[in-house]
GROMACS .gro file of N, CA, C and O in nm:
model
  472
    1UNK      N    1  12.285  11.174   8.786
    1UNK     CA    2  12.159  11.188   8.853
    1UNK      C    3  12.175  11.159   9.003
    1UNK      O    4  12.121  11.232   9.084
    2UNK      N    5  12.249  11.051   9.034
    2UNK     CA    6  12.272  11.018   9.175
    2UNK      C    7  12.349  11.130   9.243
    2UNK      O    8  12.323  11.163   9.357
    3UNK      N    9  12.445  11.187   9.168
    3UNK     CA   10  12.527  11.294   9.223
    3UNK      C   11  12.441  11.416   9.254
    3UNK      O   12  12.455  11.477   9.359
    4UNK      N   13  12.349  11.450   9.164
    4UNK     CA   14  12.262  11.564   9.183
    4UNK      C   15  12.172  11.543   9.306
    4UNK      O   16  12.156  11.634   9.386
    5UNK      N   17  12.116  11.424   9.321
    5UNK     CA   18  12.033  11.395   9.438
    5UNK      C   19  12.115  11.408   9.566
    5UNK      O   20  12.069  11.465   9.664
    6UNK      N   21  12.237  11.357   9.565
    6UNK     CA   22  12.323  11.363   9.681
    6UNK      C   23  12.353  11.509   9.718
    6UNK      O   24  12.350  11.546   9.835
    7UNK      N   25  12.380  11.593   9.619
    7UNK     CA   26  12.409  11.734   9.643
    7UNK      C   27  12.287  11.804   9.703
    7UNK      O   28  12.299  11.881   9.798
    8UNK      N   29  12.170  11.775   9.650
    8UNK     CA   30  12.047  11.836   9.702
    8UNK      C   31  12.022  11.790   9.845
    8UNK      O   32  11.987  11.869   9.932
    9UNK      N   33  12.041  11.665   9.869
    9UNK     CA   34  12.023  11.609  10.002
    9UNK      C   35  12.122  11.672  10.100
    9UNK      O   36  12.084  11.711  10.211
   10UNK      N   37  12.246  11.684  10.061
   10UNK     CA   38  12.349  11.743  10.145
   10UNK      C   39  12.317  11.890  10.172
   10UNK      O   40  12.329  11.937  10.285
   11UNK      N   41  12.271  11.961  10.071
   11UNK     CA   42  12.236  12.103  10.087
   11UNK      C   43  12.117  12.118  10.182
   11UNK      O   44  12.114  12.209  10.266
   12UNK      N   45  12.022  12.029  10.171
   12UNK     CA   46  11.904  12.035  10.258
   12UNK      C   47  11.945  12.012  10.403
   12UNK      O   48  11.897  12.080  10.494
   13UNK      N   49  12.036  11.919  10.425
   13UNK     CA   50  12.083  11.892  10.561
   13UNK      C   51  12.165  12.009  10.615
   13UNK      O   52  12.154  12.044  10.732
   14UNK      N   53  12.246  12.068  10.530
   14UNK     CA   54  12.332  12.177  10.572
   14UNK      C   55  12.250  12.301  10.609
   14UNK      O   56  12.290  12.377  10.698
   15UNK      N   57  12.137  12.320  10.544
   15UNK     CA   58  12.056  12.437  10.575
   15UNK      C   59  11.961  12.413  10.691
   15UNK      O   60  11.884  12.501  10.728
   16UNK      N   61  11.966  12.293  10.745
   16UNK     CA   62  11.883  12.264  10.861
   16UNK      C   63  11.742  12.222  10.826
   16UNK      O   64  11.654  12.220  10.910
   17UNK      N   65  11.717  12.191  10.702
   17UNK     CA   66  11.585  12.146  10.662
   17UNK      C   67  11.574  11.997  10.694
   17UNK      O   68  11.616  11.913  10.619
   18UNK      N   69  11.518  11.968  10.808
   18UNK     CA   70  11.511  11.829  10.852
   18UNK      C   71  11.387  11.759  10.799
   18UNK      O   72  11.374  11.639  10.811
   19UNK      N   73  11.294  11.833  10.742
   19UNK     CA   74  11.171  11.773  10.692
   19UNK      C   75  11.195  11.675  10.579
   19UNK      O   76  11.115  11.585  10.556
   20UNK      N   77  11.304  11.690  10.506
   20UNK     CA   78  11.334  11.601  10.396
   20UNK      C   79  11.371  11.462  10.444
   20UNK      O   80  11.338  11.364  10.381
   21UNK      N   81  11.435  11.454  10.558
   21UNK     CA   82  11.482  11.325  10.609
   21UNK      C   83  11.397  11.270  10.723
   21UNK      O   84  11.400  11.151  10.749
   22UNK      N   85  11.326  11.355  10.791
   22UNK     CA   86  11.253  11.311  10.909
   22UNK      C   87  11.129  11.232  10.870
   22UNK      O   88  11.066  11.259  10.769
   23UNK      N   89  11.097  11.133  10.952
   23UNK     CA   90  10.975  11.057  10.931
   23UNK      C   91  10.856  11.144  10.969
   23UNK      O   92  10.867  11.229  11.056
   24UNK      N   93  10.746  11.123  10.905
   24UNK     CA   94  10.628  11.203  10.939
   24UNK      C   95  10.587  11.177  11.084
   24UNK      O   96  10.595  11.066  11.133
   25UNK      N   97  10.545  11.281  11.149
   25UNK     CA   98  10.504  11.271  11.289
   25UNK      C   99  10.363  11.218  11.296
   25UNK      O  100  10.272  11.272  11.234
   26UNK      N  101  10.344  11.113  11.371
   26UNK     CA  102  10.212  11.056  11.391
   26UNK      C  103  10.164  11.096  11.529
   26UNK      O  104  10.228  11.066  11.628
   27UNK      N  105  10.055  11.162  11.535
   27UNK     CA  106  10.001  11.202  11.665
   27UNK      C  107   9.874  11.123  11.692
   27UNK      O  108   9.765  11.175  11.682
   28UNK      N  109   9.891  10.994  11.719
   28UNK     CA  110   9.779  10.907  11.748
   28UNK      C  111   9.770  10.891  11.898
   28UNK      O  112   9.867  10.854  11.964
   29UNK      N  113   9.655  10.922  11.951
   29UNK     CA  114   9.632  10.907  12.094
   29UNK      C  115   9.541  10.788  12.115
   29UNK      O  116   9.445  10.770  12.040
   30UNK      N  117   9.567  10.705  12.217
   30UNK     CA  118   9.483  10.587  12.239
   30UNK      C  119   9.335  10.619  12.247
   30UNK      O  120   9.253  10.544  12.199
   31UNK      N  121   9.299  10.731  12.306
   31UNK     CA  122   9.158  10.764  12.320
   31UNK      C  123   9.092  10.797  12.186
   31UNK      O  124   8.971  10.795  12.174
   32UNK      N  125   9.174  10.825  12.083
   32UNK     CA  126   9.117  10.856  11.953
   32UNK      C  127   9.099  10.731  11.867
   32UNK      O  128   9.034  10.737  11.764
   33UNK      N  129   9.157  10.619  11.909
   33UNK     CA  130   9.142  10.495  11.835
   33UNK      C  131   9.007  10.432  11.867
   33UNK      O  132   8.961  10.439  11.980
   34UNK      N  133   8.945  10.367  11.770
   34UNK     CA  134   8.817  10.304  11.800
   34UNK      C  135   8.837  10.186  11.893
   34UNK      O  136   8.934  10.111  11.882
   35UNK      N  137   8.746  10.171  11.987
   35UNK     CA  138   8.754  10.059  12.080
   35UNK      C  139   8.718   9.931  12.006
   35UNK      O  140   8.647   9.933  11.906
   36UNK      N  141   8.771   9.821  12.054
   36UNK     CA  142   8.739   9.692  11.995
   36UNK      C  143   8.592   9.665  12.020
   36UNK      O  144   8.545   9.672  12.134
   37UNK      N  145   8.517   9.635  11.917
   37UNK     CA  146   8.377   9.602  11.931
   37UNK      C  147   8.368   9.452  11.954
   37UNK      O  148   8.366   9.374  11.860
   38UNK      N  149   8.362   9.413  12.081
   38UNK     CA  150   8.363   9.271  12.118
   38UNK      C  151   8.240   9.199  12.066
   38UNK      O  152   8.249   9.082  12.027
   39UNK      N  153   8.126   9.265  12.062
   39UNK     CA  154   8.004   9.201  12.014
   39UNK      C  155   8.018   9.163  11.866
   39UNK      O  156   7.982   9.052  11.826
   40UNK      N  157   8.072   9.255  11.787
   40UNK     CA  158   8.093   9.225  11.645
   40UNK      C  159   8.197   9.115  11.628
   40UNK      O  160   8.180   9.025  11.545
   41UNK      N  161   8.303   9.122  11.704
   41UNK     CA  162   8.409   9.023  11.698
   41UNK      C  163   8.356   8.885  11.736
   41UNK      O  164   8.384   8.786  11.668
   42UNK      N  165   8.278   8.879  11.843
   42UNK     CA  166   8.219   8.753  11.886
   42UNK      C  167   8.126   8.700  11.777
   42UNK      O  168   8.131   8.581  11.745
   43UNK      N  169   8.045   8.787  11.721
   43UNK     CA  170   7.954   8.745  11.614
   43UNK      C  171   8.027   8.688  11.494
   43UNK      O  172   7.983   8.590  11.434
   44UNK      N  173   8.139   8.747  11.461
   44UNK     CA  174   8.215   8.704  11.343
   44UNK      C  175   8.299   8.579  11.370
   44UNK      O  176   8.306   8.490  11.286
   45UNK      N  177   8.363   8.571  11.486
   45UNK     CA  178   8.458   8.464  11.513
   45UNK      C  179   8.402   8.349  11.597
   45UNK      O  180   8.453   8.237  11.587
   46UNK      N  181   8.304   8.375  11.681
   46UNK     CA  182   8.266   8.277  11.783
   46UNK      C  183   8.122   8.226  11.772
   46UNK      O  184   8.093   8.114  11.814
   47UNK      N  185   8.033   8.309  11.723
   47UNK     CA  186   7.890   8.278  11.728
   47UNK      C  187   7.851   8.156  11.646
   47UNK      O  188   7.751   8.091  11.677
   48UNK      N  189   7.926   8.121  11.543
   48UNK     CA  190   7.888   8.005  11.462
   48UNK      C  191   7.887   7.877  11.546
   48UNK      O  192   7.809   7.786  11.520
   49UNK      N  193   7.969   7.870  11.647
   49UNK     CA  194   7.971   7.754  11.736
   49UNK      C  195   7.903   7.783  11.870
   49UNK      O  196   7.823   7.703  11.919
   50UNK      N  197   7.937   7.895  11.931
   50UNK     CA  198   7.887   7.928  12.065
   50UNK      C  199   7.749   7.994  12.062
   50UNK      O  200   7.686   8.008  12.167
   51UNK      N  201   7.703   8.035  11.945
   51UNK     CA  202   7.574   8.101  11.933
   51UNK      C  203   7.584   8.246  11.974
   51UNK      O  204   7.669   8.283  12.055
   52UNK      N  205   7.496   8.328  11.920
   52UNK     CA  206   7.498   8.471  11.955
   52UNK      C  207   7.470   8.493  12.102
   52UNK      O  208   7.517   8.589  12.161
   53UNK      N  209   7.395   8.401  12.163
   53UNK     CA  210   7.362   8.413  12.305
   53UNK      C  211   7.460   8.338  12.395
   53UNK      O  212   7.445   8.336  12.516
   54UNK      N  213   7.562   8.275  12.336
   54UNK     CA  214   7.665   8.205  12.413
   54UNK      C  215   7.627   8.066  12.461
   54UNK      O  216   7.705   7.999  12.527
   55UNK      N  217   7.507   8.019  12.426
   55UNK     CA  218   7.459   7.891  12.479
   55UNK      C  219   7.499   7.771  12.396
   55UNK      O  220   7.469   7.657  12.432
   56UNK      N  221   7.568   7.791  12.284
   56UNK     CA  222   7.620   7.684  12.198
   56UNK      C  223   7.509   7.596  12.142
   56UNK      O  224   7.529   7.476  12.122
   57UNK      N  225   7.394   7.652  12.116
   57UNK     CA  226   7.282   7.574  12.062
   57UNK      C  227   7.274   7.590  11.910
   57UNK      O  228   7.166   7.609  11.855
   58UNK      N  229   7.388   7.581  11.846
   58UNK     CA  230   7.394   7.587  11.700
   58UNK      C  231   7.429   7.447  11.650
   58UNK      O  232   7.480   7.363  11.726
   59UNK      N  233   7.402   7.421  11.525
   59UNK     CA  234   7.435   7.290  11.468
   59UNK      C  235   7.586   7.266  11.478
   59UNK      O  236   7.630   7.160  11.523
   60UNK      N  237   7.661   7.364  11.438
   60UNK     CA  238   7.808   7.352  11.444
   60UNK      C  239   7.855   7.337  11.589
   60UNK      O  240   7.946   7.258  11.617
   61UNK      N  241   7.793   7.409  11.680
   61UNK     CA  242   7.828   7.400  11.821
   61UNK      C  243   7.800   7.263  11.878
   61UNK      O  244   7.879   7.209  11.957
   62UNK      N  245   7.688   7.204  11.840
   62UNK     CA  246   7.654   7.070  11.888
   62UNK      C  247   7.749   6.966  11.831
   62UNK      O  248   7.790   6.874  11.902
   63UNK      N  249   7.783   6.979  11.704
   63UNK     CA  250   7.876   6.884  11.642
   63UNK      C  251   8.015   6.889  11.705
   63UNK      O  252   8.082   6.787  11.718
   64UNK      N  253   8.057   7.007  11.742
   64UNK     CA  254   8.192   7.025  11.799
   64UNK      C  255   8.192   7.026  11.951
   64UNK      O  256   8.296   7.047  12.012
   65UNK      N  257   8.076   7.008  12.012
   65UNK     CA  258   8.063   7.011  12.158
   65UNK      C  259   8.118   7.142  12.216
   65UNK      O  260   8.197   7.142  12.310
   66UNK      N  261   8.073   7.251  12.156
   66UNK     CA  262   8.118   7.384  12.200
   66UNK      C  263   8.069   7.412  12.342
   66UNK      O  264   7.962   7.366  12.383
   67UNK      N  265   8.146   7.487  12.414
   67UNK     CA  266   8.115   7.524  12.552
   67UNK      C  267   7.995   7.617  12.558
   67UNK      O  268   7.985   7.712  12.481
   68UNK      N  269   7.904   7.590  12.651
   68UNK     CA  270   7.795   7.682  12.683
   68UNK      C  271   7.854   7.790  12.772
   68UNK      O  272   7.886   7.766  12.888
   69UNK      N  273   7.871   7.906  12.717
   69UNK     CA  274   7.938   8.015  12.790
   69UNK      C  275   7.850   8.079  12.896
   69UNK      O  276   7.898   8.159  12.975
   70UNK      N  277   7.723   8.044  12.900
   70UNK     CA  278   7.632   8.099  13.000
   70UNK      C  279   7.625   8.012  13.126
   70UNK      O  280   7.560   8.051  13.223
   71UNK      N  281   7.690   7.898  13.124
   71UNK     CA  282   7.686   7.805  13.237
   71UNK      C  283   7.753   7.868  13.359
   71UNK      O  284   7.874   7.892  13.361
   72UNK      N  285   7.673   7.895  13.463
   72UNK     CA  286   7.722   7.964  13.582
   72UNK      C  287   7.831   7.884  13.653
   72UNK      O  288   7.927   7.941  13.705
   73UNK      N  289   7.818   7.752  13.656
   73UNK     CA  290   7.918   7.669  13.722
   73UNK      C  291   8.052   7.681  13.650
   73UNK      O  292   8.157   7.699  13.713
   74UNK      N  293   8.050   7.672  13.517
   74UNK     CA  294   8.175   7.687  13.440
   74UNK      C  295   8.232   7.826  13.458
   74UNK      O  296   8.352   7.842  13.479
   75UNK      N  297   8.148   7.928  13.452
   75UNK     CA  298   8.192   8.067  13.469
   75UNK      C  299   8.260   8.085  13.605
   75UNK      O  300   8.357   8.158  13.617
   76UNK      N  301   8.209   8.017  13.707
   76UNK     CA  302   8.266   8.030  13.841
   76UNK      C  303   8.400   7.961  13.857
   76UNK      O  304   8.482   8.001  13.939
   77UNK      N  305   8.422   7.856  13.777
   77UNK     CA  306   8.546   7.778  13.791
   77UNK      C  307   8.660   7.828  13.703
   77UNK      O  308   8.776   7.813  13.739
   78UNK      N  309   8.628   7.885  13.591
   78UNK     CA  310   8.730   7.920  13.492
   78UNK      C  311   8.785   8.060  13.519
   78UNK      O  312   8.711   8.152  13.555
   79UNK      N  313   8.915   8.075  13.501
   79UNK     CA  314   8.979   8.206  13.518
   79UNK      C  315   8.982   8.282  13.386
   79UNK      O  316   8.971   8.222  13.279
   80UNK      N  317   8.999   8.413  13.395
   80UNK     CA  318   9.013   8.494  13.274
   80UNK      C  319   9.135   8.448  13.193
   80UNK      O  320   9.131   8.446  13.071
   81UNK      N  321   9.240   8.412  13.264
   81UNK     CA  322   9.362   8.366  13.197
   81UNK      C  323   9.336   8.240  13.116
   81UNK      O  324   9.384   8.226  13.004
   82UNK      N  325   9.258   8.150  13.171
   82UNK     CA  326   9.228   8.026  13.098
   82UNK      C  327   9.143   8.055  12.974
   82UNK      O  328   9.166   7.996  12.869
   83UNK      N  329   9.046   8.144  12.987
   83UNK     CA  330   8.964   8.182  12.871
   83UNK      C  331   9.054   8.245  12.765
   83UNK      O  332   9.047   8.212  12.646
   84UNK      N  333   9.142   8.336  12.808
   84UNK     CA  334   9.236   8.402  12.717
   84UNK      C  335   9.322   8.297  12.645
   84UNK      O  336   9.338   8.302  12.523
   85UNK      N  337   9.375   8.201  12.721
   85UNK     CA  338   9.461   8.097  12.662
   85UNK      C  339   9.382   8.007  12.566
   85UNK      O  340   9.436   7.966  12.463
   86UNK      N  341   9.258   7.977  12.599
   86UNK     CA  342   9.176   7.893  12.510
   86UNK      C  343   9.150   7.964  12.378
   86UNK      O  344   9.154   7.902  12.272
   87UNK      N  345   9.122   8.093  12.384
   87UNK     CA  346   9.099   8.170  12.261
   87UNK      C  347   9.229   8.179  12.181
   87UNK      O  348   9.231   8.160  12.060
   88UNK      N  349   9.338   8.206  12.250
   88UNK     CA  350   9.467   8.224  12.183
   88UNK      C  351   9.519   8.095  12.122
   88UNK      O  352   9.560   8.092  12.005
   89UNK      N  353   9.518   7.987  12.199
   89UNK     CA  354   9.582   7.862  12.158
   89UNK      C  355   9.486   7.754  12.110
   89UNK      O  356   9.530   7.650  12.063
   90UNK      N  357   9.356   7.778  12.128
   90UNK     CA  358   9.258   7.676  12.093
   90UNK      C  359   9.250   7.573  12.205
   90UNK      O  360   9.332   7.569  12.296
   91UNK      N  361   9.146   7.490  12.197
   91UNK     CA  362   9.129   7.386  12.297
   91UNK      C  363   9.040   7.278  12.235
   91UNK      O  364   8.930   7.308  12.189
   92UNK      N  365   9.089   7.156  12.234
   92UNK     CA  366   9.019   7.043  12.173
   92UNK      C  367   8.978   7.080  12.031
   92UNK      O  368   9.064   7.106  11.949
   93UNK      N  369   8.849   7.089  12.001
   93UNK     CA  370   8.805   7.118  11.864
   93UNK      C  371   8.798   7.267  11.834
   93UNK      O  372   8.773   7.307  11.720
   94UNK      N  373   8.821   7.350  11.935
   94UNK     CA  374   8.818   7.495  11.912
   94UNK      C  375   8.949   7.540  11.848
   94UNK      O  376   9.057   7.509  11.898
   95UNK      N  377   8.940   7.614  11.737
   95UNK     CA  378   9.063   7.660  11.672
   95UNK      C  379   9.133   7.771  11.752
   95UNK      O  380   9.071   7.839  11.833
   96UNK      N  381   9.261   7.785  11.727
   96UNK     CA  382   9.341   7.891  11.789
   96UNK      C  383   9.320   8.021  11.712
   96UNK      O  384   9.318   8.022  11.590
   97UNK      N  385   9.306   8.131  11.786
   97UNK     CA  386   9.289   8.262  11.724
   97UNK      C  387   9.406   8.356  11.754
   97UNK      O  388   9.399   8.473  11.722
   98UNK      N  389   9.512   8.305  11.814
   98UNK     CA  390   9.626   8.388  11.852
   98UNK      C  391   9.695   8.457  11.737
   98UNK      O  392   9.753   8.564  11.754
   99UNK      N  393   9.689   8.398  11.618
   99UNK     CA  394   9.753   8.459  11.501
   99UNK      C  395   9.654   8.542  11.420
   99UNK      O  396   9.694   8.617  11.332
  100UNK      N  397   9.526   8.528  11.450
  100UNK     CA  398   9.423   8.601  11.375
  100UNK      C  399   9.377   8.727  11.448
  100UNK      O  400   9.331   8.821  11.385
  101UNK      N  401   9.386   8.726  11.580
  101UNK     CA  402   9.337   8.837  11.660
  101UNK      C  403   9.449   8.898  11.742
  101UNK      O  404   9.542   8.828  11.782
  102UNK      N  405   9.437   9.026  11.771
  102UNK     CA  406   9.537   9.093  11.856
  102UNK      C  407   9.509   9.060  12.002
  102UNK      O  408   9.401   9.011  12.038
  103UNK      N  409   9.605   9.090  12.086
  103UNK     CA  410   9.588   9.068  12.230
  103UNK      C  411   9.470   9.151  12.281
  103UNK      O  412   9.390   9.103  12.362
  104UNK      N  413   9.457   9.273  12.233
  104UNK     CA  414   9.347   9.360  12.274
  104UNK      C  415   9.212   9.299  12.235
  104UNK      O  416   9.115   9.303  12.312
  105UNK      N  417   9.203   9.241  12.116
  105UNK     CA  418   9.079   9.179  12.072
  105UNK      C  419   9.045   9.057  12.158
  105UNK      O  420   8.929   9.037  12.194
  106UNK      N  421   9.146   8.978  12.189
  106UNK     CA  422   9.123   8.859  12.272
  106UNK      C  423   9.080   8.900  12.412
  106UNK      O  424   8.987   8.841  12.470
  107UNK      N  425   9.142   9.002  12.468
  107UNK     CA  426   9.102   9.052  12.600
  107UNK      C  427   8.958   9.103  12.597
  107UNK      O  428   8.882   9.081  12.692
  108UNK      N  429   8.918   9.167  12.489
  108UNK     CA  430   8.780   9.214  12.475
  108UNK      C  431   8.684   9.096  12.470
  108UNK      O  432   8.575   9.100  12.528
  109UNK      N  433   8.725   8.989  12.403
  109UNK     CA  434   8.641   8.869  12.397
  109UNK      C  435   8.627   8.804  12.534
  109UNK      O  436   8.521   8.754  12.569
  110UNK      N  437   8.735   8.803  12.612
  110UNK     CA  438   8.728   8.748  12.748
  110UNK      C  439   8.624   8.825  12.829
  110UNK      O  440   8.538   8.765  12.895
  111UNK      N  441   8.627   8.955  12.822
  111UNK     CA  442   8.530   9.038  12.893
  111UNK      C  443   8.388   9.010  12.841
  111UNK      O  444   8.294   9.001  12.920
  112UNK      N  445   8.375   8.994  12.712
  112UNK     CA  446   8.245   8.966  12.652
  112UNK      C  447   8.192   8.831  12.699
  112UNK      O  448   8.074   8.818  12.731
  113UNK      N  449   8.279   8.731  12.703
  113UNK     CA  450   8.240   8.598  12.750
  113UNK      C  451   8.193   8.605  12.896
  113UNK      O  452   8.095   8.542  12.933
  114UNK      N  453   8.262   8.684  12.975
  114UNK     CA  454   8.221   8.701  13.116
  114UNK      C  455   8.083   8.761  13.128
  114UNK      O  456   8.011   8.734  13.224
  115UNK      N  457   8.042   8.841  13.033
  115UNK     CA  458   7.911   8.904  13.038
  115UNK      C  459   7.797   8.803  13.017
  115UNK      O  460   7.682   8.832  13.048
  116UNK      N  461   7.828   8.683  12.969
  116UNK     CA  462   7.727   8.579  12.952
  116UNK      C  463   7.689   8.513  13.084
  116UNK      O  464   7.591   8.439  13.089
  117UNK      N  465   7.764   8.538  13.187
  117UNK     CA  466   7.738   8.476  13.317
  117UNK      C  467   7.597   8.511  13.362
  117UNK      O  468   7.557   8.626  13.363
  118UNK      N  469   7.524   8.410  13.402
  118UNK     CA  470   7.384   8.430  13.446
  118UNK      C  471   7.379   8.483  13.587
  118UNK      O  472   7.457   8.458  13.671
   0.00000   0.00000   0.00000
C-alpha cells in the first residue's frame, strides 16, 4: 500500500501536477478581515471593573480601586505605551491580558480608552 501511494505521488510530481503537494492558496486581504470591535471587547474584558462608561463606578471597580478612565488629568499624563503595557502586563489588582488578547486587540482598547477623555 505504501509502495502504491509512493508510485502515485511520484507520477503526480513527474507529470507536473503540483496541486497534490502544494498547500492551498489563501487569499486573505487585511481589508477583508473584520476590524476589532473595541466596544465589544471593552464590554467583555474591562467593563466589569471600569464600567461601560469608563468611570469605574461598579462594585467590582470600587473594591479593586479601578482607574477612572474619564479622568482628564490622568488622560493627560499617561502615554499610549503605558496604557498598552498596563493592559498587556496588568498593574496592581488589574489582571494581565497579554496572553488572552492579541496585540491588535490591545491597541484597539488603547484607542477606546483614549475616547473616554472628557
